[in-house]
PDB file of C-alpha atoms in Angstrom:
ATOM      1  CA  UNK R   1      71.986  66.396 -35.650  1.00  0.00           C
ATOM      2  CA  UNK R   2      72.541  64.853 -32.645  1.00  0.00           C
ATOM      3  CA  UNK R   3      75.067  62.510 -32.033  1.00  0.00           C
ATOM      4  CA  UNK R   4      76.445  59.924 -29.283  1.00  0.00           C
ATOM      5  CA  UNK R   5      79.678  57.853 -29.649  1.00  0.00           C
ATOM      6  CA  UNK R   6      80.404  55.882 -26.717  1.00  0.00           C
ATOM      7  CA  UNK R   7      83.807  54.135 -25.427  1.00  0.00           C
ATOM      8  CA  UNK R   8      86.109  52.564 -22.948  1.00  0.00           C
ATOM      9  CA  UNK R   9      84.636  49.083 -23.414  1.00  0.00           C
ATOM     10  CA  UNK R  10      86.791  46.335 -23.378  1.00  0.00           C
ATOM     11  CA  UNK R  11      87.618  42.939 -21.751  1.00  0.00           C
ATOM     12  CA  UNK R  12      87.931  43.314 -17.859  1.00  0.00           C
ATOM     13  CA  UNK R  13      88.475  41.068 -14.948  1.00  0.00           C
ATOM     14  CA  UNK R  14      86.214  39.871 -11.922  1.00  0.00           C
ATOM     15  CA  UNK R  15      86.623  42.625  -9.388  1.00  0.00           C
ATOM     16  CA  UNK R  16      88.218  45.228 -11.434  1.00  0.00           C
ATOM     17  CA  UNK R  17      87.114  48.522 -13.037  1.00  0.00           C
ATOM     18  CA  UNK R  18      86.419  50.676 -16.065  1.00  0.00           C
ATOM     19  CA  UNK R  19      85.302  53.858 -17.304  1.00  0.00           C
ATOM     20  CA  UNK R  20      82.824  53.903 -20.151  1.00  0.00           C
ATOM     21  CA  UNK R  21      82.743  57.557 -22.118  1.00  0.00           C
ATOM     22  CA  UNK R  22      79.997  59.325 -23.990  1.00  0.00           C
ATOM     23  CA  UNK R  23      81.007  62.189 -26.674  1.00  0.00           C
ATOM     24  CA  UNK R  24      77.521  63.929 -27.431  1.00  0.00           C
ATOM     25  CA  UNK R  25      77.537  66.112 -30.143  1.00  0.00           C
ATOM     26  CA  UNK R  26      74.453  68.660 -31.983  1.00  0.00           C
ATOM     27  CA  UNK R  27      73.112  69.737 -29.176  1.00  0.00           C
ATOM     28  CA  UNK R  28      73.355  71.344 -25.860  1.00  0.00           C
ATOM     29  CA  UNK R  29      74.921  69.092 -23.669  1.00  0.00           C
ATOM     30  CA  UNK R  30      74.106  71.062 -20.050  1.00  0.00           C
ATOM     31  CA  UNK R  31      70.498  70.903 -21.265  1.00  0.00           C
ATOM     32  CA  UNK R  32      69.483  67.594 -20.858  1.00  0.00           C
ATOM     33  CA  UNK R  33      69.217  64.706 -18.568  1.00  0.00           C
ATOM     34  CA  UNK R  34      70.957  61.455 -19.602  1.00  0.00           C
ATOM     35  CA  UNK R  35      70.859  57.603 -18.871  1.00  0.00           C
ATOM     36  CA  UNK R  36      72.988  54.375 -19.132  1.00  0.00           C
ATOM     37  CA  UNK R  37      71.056  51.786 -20.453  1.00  0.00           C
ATOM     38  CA  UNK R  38      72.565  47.798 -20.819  1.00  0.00           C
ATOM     39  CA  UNK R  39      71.621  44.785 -22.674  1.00  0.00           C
ATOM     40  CA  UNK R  40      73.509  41.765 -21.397  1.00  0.00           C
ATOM     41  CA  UNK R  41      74.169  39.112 -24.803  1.00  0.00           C
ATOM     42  CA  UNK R  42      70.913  37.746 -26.005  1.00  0.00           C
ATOM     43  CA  UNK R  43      68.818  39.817 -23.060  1.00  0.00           C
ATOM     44  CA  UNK R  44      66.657  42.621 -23.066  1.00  0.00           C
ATOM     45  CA  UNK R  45      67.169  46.336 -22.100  1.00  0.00           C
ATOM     46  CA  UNK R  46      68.202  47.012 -18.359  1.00  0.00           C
ATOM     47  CA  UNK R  47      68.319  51.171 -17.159  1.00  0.00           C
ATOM     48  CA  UNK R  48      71.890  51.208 -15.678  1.00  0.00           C
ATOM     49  CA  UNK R  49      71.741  55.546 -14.518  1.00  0.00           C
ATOM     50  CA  UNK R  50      70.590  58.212 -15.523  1.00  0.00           C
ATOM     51  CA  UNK R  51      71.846  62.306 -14.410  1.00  0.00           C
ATOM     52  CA  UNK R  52      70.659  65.448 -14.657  1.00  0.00           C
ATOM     53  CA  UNK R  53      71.657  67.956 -17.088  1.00  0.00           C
ATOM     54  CA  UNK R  54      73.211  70.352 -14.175  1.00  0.00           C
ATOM     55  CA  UNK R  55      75.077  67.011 -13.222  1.00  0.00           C
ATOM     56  CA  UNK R  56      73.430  67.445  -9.634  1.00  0.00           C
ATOM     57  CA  UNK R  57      71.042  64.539  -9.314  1.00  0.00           C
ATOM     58  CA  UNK R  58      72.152  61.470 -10.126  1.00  0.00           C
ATOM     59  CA  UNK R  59      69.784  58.167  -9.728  1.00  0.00           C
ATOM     60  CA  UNK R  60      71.082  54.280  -9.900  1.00  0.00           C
ATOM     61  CA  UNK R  61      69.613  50.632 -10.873  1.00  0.00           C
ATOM     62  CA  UNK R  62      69.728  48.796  -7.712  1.00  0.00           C
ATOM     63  CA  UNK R  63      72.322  46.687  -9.335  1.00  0.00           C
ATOM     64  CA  UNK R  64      74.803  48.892  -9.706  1.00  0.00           C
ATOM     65  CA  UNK R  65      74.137  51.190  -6.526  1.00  0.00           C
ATOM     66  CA  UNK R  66      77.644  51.797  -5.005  1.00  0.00           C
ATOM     67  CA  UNK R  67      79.768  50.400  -7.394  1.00  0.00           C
ATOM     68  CA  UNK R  68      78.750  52.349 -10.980  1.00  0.00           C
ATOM     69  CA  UNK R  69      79.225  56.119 -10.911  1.00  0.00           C
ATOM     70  CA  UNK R  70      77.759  58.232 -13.168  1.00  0.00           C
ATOM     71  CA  UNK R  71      79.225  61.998 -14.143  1.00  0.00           C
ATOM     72  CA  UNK R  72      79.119  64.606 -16.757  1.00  0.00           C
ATOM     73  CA  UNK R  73      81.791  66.947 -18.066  1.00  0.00           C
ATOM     74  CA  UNK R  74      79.884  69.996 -20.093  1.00  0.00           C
ATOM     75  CA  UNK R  75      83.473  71.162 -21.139  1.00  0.00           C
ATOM     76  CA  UNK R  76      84.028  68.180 -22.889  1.00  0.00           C
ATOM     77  CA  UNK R  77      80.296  67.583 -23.836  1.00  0.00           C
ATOM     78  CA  UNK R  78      80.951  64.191 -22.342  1.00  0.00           C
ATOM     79  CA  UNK R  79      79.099  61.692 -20.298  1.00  0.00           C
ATOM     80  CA  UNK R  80      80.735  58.781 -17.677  1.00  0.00           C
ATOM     81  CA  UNK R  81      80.484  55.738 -16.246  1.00  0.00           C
ATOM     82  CA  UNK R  82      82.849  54.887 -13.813  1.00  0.00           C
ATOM     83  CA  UNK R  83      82.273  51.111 -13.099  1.00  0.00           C
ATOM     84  CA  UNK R  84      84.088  49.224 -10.663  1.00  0.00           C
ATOM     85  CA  UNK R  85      84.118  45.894  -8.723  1.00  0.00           C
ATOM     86  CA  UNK R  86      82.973  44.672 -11.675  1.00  0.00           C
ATOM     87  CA  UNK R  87      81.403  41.161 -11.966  1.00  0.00           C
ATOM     88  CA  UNK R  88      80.269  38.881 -14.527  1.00  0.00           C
ATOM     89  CA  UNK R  89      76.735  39.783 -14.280  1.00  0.00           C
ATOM     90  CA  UNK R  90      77.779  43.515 -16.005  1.00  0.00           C
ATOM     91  CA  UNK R  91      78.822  41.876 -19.194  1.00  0.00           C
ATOM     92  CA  UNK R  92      76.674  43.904 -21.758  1.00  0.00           C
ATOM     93  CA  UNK R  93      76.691  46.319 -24.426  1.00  0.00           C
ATOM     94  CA  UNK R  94      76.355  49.860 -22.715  1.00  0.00           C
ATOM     95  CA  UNK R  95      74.763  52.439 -24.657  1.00  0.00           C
ATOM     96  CA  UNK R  96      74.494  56.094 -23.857  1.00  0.00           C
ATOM     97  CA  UNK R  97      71.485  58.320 -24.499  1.00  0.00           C
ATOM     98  CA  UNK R  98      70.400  61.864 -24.612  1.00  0.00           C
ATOM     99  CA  UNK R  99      66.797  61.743 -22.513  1.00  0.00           C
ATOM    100  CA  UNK R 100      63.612  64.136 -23.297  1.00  0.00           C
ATOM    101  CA  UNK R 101      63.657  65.824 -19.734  1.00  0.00           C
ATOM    102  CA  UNK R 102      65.296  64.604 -16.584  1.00  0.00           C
ATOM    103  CA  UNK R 103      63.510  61.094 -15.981  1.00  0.00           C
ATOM    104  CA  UNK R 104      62.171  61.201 -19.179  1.00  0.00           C
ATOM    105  CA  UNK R 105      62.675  58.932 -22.416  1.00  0.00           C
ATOM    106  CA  UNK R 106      65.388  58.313 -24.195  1.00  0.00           C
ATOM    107  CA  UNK R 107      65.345  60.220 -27.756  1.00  0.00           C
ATOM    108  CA  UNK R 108      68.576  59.595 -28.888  1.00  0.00           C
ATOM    109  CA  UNK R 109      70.852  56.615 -28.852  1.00  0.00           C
ATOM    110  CA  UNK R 110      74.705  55.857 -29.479  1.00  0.00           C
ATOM    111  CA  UNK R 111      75.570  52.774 -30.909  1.00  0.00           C
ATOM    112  CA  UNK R 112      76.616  51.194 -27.618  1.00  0.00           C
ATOM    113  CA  UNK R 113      80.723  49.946 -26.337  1.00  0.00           C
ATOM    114  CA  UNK R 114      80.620  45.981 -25.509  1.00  0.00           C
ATOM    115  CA  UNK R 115      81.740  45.328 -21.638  1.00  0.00           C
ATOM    116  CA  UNK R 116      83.001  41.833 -20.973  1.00  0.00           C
ATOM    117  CA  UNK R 117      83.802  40.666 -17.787  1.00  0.00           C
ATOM    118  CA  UNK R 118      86.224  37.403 -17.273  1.00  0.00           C
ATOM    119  CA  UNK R 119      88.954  35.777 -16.359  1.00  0.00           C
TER     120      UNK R 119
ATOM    121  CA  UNK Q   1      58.319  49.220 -10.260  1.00  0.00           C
ATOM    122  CA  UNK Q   2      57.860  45.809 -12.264  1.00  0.00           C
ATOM    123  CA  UNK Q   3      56.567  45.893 -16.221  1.00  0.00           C
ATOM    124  CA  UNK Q   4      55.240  42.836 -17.410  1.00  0.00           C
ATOM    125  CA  UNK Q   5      55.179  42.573 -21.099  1.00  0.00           C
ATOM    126  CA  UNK Q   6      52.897  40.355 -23.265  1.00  0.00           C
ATOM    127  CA  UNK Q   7      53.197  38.246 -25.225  1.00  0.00           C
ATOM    128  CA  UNK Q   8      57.094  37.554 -24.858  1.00  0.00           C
ATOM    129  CA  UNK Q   9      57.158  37.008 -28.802  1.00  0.00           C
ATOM    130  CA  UNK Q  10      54.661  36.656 -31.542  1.00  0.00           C
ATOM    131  CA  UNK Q  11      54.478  35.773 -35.119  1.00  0.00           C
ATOM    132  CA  UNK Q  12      52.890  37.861 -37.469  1.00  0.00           C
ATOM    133  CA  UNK Q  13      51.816  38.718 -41.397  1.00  0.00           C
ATOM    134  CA  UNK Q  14      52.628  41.692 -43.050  1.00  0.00           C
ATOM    135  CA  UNK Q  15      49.593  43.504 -42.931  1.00  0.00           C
ATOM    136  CA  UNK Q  16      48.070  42.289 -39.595  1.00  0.00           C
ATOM    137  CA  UNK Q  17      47.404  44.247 -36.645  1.00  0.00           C
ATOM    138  CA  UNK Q  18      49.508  43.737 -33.584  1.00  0.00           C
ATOM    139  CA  UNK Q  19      48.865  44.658 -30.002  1.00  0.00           C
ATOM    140  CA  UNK Q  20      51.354  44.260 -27.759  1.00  0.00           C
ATOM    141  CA  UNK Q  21      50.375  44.659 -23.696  1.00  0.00           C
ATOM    142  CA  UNK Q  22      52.568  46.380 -20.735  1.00  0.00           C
ATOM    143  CA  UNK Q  23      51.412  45.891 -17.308  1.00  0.00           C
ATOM    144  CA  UNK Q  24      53.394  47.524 -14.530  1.00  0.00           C
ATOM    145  CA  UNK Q  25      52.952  46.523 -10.911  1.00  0.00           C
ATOM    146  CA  UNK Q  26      51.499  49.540  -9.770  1.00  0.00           C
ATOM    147  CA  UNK Q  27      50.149  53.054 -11.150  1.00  0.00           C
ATOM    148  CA  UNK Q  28      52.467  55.114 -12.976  1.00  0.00           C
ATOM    149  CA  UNK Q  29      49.783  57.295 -14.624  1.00  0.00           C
ATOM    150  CA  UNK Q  30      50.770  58.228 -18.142  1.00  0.00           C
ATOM    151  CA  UNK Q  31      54.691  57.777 -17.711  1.00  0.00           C
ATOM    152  CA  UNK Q  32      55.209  54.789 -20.018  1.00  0.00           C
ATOM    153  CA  UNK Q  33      57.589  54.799 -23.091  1.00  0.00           C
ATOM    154  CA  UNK Q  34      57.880  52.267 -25.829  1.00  0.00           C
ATOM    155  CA  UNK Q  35      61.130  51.698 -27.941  1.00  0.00           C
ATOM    156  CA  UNK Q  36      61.719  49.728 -31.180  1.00  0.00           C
ATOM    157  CA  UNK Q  37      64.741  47.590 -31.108  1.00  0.00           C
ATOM    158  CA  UNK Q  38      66.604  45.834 -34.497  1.00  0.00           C
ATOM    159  CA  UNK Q  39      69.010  43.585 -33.857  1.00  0.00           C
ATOM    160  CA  UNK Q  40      72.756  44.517 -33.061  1.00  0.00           C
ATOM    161  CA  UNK Q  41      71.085  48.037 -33.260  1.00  0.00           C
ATOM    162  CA  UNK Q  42      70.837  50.693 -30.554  1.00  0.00           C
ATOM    163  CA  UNK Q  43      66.508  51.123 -28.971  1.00  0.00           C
ATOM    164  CA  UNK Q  44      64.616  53.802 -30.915  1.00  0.00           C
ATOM    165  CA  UNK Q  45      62.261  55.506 -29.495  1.00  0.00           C
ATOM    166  CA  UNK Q  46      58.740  55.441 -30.789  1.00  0.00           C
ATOM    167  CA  UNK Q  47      56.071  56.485 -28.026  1.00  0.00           C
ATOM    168  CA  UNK Q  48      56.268  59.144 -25.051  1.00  0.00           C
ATOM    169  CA  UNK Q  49      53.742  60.199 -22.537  1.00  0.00           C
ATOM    170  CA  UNK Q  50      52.131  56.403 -22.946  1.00  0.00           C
ATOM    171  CA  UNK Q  51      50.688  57.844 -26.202  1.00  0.00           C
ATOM    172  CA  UNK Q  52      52.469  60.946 -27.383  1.00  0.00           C
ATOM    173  CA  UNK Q  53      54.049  59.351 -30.906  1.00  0.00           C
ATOM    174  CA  UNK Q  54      57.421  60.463 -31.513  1.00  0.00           C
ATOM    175  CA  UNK Q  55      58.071  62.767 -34.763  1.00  0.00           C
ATOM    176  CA  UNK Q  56      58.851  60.654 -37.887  1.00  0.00           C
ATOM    177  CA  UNK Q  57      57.107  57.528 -36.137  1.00  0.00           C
ATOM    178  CA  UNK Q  58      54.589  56.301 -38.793  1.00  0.00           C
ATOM    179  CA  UNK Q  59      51.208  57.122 -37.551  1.00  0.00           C
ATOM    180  CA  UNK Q  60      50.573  52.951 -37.963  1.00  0.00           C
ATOM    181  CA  UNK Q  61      52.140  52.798 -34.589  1.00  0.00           C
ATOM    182  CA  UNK Q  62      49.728  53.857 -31.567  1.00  0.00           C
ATOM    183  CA  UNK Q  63      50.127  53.948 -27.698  1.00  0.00           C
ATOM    184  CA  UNK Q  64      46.948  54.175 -24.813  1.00  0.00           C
ATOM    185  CA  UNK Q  65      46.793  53.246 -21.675  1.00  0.00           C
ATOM    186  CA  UNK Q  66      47.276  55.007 -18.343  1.00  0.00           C
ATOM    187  CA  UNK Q  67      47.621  53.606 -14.723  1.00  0.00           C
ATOM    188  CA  UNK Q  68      48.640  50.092 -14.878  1.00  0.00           C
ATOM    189  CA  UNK Q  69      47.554  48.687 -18.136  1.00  0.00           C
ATOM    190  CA  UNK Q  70      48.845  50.246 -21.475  1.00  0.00           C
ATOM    191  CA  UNK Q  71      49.315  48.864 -24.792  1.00  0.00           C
ATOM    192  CA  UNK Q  72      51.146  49.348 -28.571  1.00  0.00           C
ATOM    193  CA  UNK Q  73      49.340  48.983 -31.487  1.00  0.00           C
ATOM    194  CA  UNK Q  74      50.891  48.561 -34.901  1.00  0.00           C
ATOM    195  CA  UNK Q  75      47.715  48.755 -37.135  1.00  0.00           C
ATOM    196  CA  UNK Q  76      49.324  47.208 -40.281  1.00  0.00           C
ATOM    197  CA  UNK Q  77      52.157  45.171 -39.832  1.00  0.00           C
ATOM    198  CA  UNK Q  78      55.076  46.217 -42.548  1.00  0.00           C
ATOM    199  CA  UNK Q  79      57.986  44.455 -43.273  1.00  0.00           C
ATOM    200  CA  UNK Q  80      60.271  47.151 -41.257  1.00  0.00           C
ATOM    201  CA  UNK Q  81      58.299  46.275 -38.280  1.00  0.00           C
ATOM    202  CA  UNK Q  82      60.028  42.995 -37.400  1.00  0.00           C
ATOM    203  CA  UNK Q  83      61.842  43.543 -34.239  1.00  0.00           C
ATOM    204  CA  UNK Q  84      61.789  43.805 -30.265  1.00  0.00           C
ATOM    205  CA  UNK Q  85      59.468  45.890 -28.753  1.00  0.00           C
ATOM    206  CA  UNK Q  86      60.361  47.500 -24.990  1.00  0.00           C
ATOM    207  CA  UNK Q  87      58.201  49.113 -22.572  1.00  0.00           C
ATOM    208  CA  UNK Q  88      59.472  51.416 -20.266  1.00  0.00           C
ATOM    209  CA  UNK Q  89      58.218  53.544 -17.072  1.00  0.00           C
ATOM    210  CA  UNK Q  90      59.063  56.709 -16.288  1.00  0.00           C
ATOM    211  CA  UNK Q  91      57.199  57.280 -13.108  1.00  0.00           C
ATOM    212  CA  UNK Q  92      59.801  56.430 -10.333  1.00  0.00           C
ATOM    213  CA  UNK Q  93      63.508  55.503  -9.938  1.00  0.00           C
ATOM    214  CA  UNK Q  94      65.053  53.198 -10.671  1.00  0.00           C
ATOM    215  CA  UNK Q  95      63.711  53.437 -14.307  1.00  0.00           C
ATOM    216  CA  UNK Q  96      62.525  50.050 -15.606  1.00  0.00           C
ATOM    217  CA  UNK Q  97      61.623  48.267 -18.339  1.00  0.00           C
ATOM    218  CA  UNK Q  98      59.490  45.203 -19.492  1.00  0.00           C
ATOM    219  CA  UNK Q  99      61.259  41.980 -20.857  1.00  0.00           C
ATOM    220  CA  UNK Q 100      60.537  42.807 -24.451  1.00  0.00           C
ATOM    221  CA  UNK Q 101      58.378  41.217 -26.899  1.00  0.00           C
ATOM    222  CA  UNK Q 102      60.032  40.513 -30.572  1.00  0.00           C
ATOM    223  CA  UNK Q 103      57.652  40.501 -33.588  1.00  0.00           C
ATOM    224  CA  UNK Q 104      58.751  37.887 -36.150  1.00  0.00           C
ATOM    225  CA  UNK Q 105      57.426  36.778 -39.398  1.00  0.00           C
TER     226      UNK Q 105
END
């Protein structure tokens, strides 16, 4: 069974940074593609990134161009999101997913880590 | 690529059939996806391929469309159904999707 359990969300400052996780389980990790999607409080879905499964192409929201970074770690069977100059506009609940092919859906979901950005 | 979904929310009897629309600001063929969202739940996915339903979907749920115009069909409304419904394209980055439409009683 597949399996995503995301992390690293918290409260963060204007300006600063974090790095979200993604621990995917049941499956094999190097295979597939996989996206960022957000849902800021009370919104609807926004497509944050997305990578390949070889980790070589990696594609951005226009949003988050040059400040998000997305990686993989097939070791660790773990996804990233390194976000930085962060700014009110990211508050959202990030979830990770596991995609059908590389630009494809998103078949499976974790349950999503809450970013808040404030002062 | 812009989606435009339609209606932004409707209202609804169990047992009716709903149609939801997705229009996307320019041809993206067959590359559409549609996703059932609960609240303070994660999307699910219920339609690939603009009409390729996912396995364990219930066959009440149906996608067509190709090009610029595609729409979700729930043919008899069930009481599980209530949500937020999501369009999504697939044909070019940056991914996008529509605004959502939720489904209430």
């Amino acid at each position: 069974e597949v399996h995503l359990l995301e992390s690293g969300g918290g409260l963060v400052q204007p300006g600063g940074s974090l790095r979200l996780s993604c621990a995917a389980s049941g499956f094999t990790f190097n295979r597939y593609a996989m996206t960022w999607v957000r849902q800021a409080p009370g919104k609807g879905l926004e497509w944050v990134s997305g990578v390949s499964g070889d980790g070589r192409s990696t594609w951005y929201a226009d949003s988050v161009k040059g400040r998000f970074t997305i990686s993989r770690d097939s070791f660790r069977n773990t996804l990233y999101l390194q976000m930085n100059t962060l700014r009110a506009d990211d508050t959202a609940v990030y979830y990770c997913a596991k995609d059908l092919s590389a630009g494809g859906a998103s078949q499976n979901w974790g349950q999503g880590t809450l970013v808040t950005v404030s002062s | 690529i812009q989606l435009t979904q339609s209606p932004s929310s409707l209202s609804a009897s169990v047992g009716d059939r709903v149609t939801i629309t997705c229009r996307a600001s320019q041809g993206i063929t067959y590359f559409l996806a549609w996703y059932q969202q609960k609240p303070g739940k994660a999307p699910k996915l219920l339609i690939s391929g603009a009409s390729t339903l996912q396995s364990g979907v219930p066959s009440r749920f149906s996608g067509s469309g190709s090009g610029t115009d595609f729409t979700l069909t729930i043919s008899s409304l069930q009481p599980d159904d209530f949500a937020a419904y999501y369009c999504q394209q697939l044909d070019t980055f940056p991914l996008t999707f529509g605004g959502g439409t939720k489904v209430e009683i």
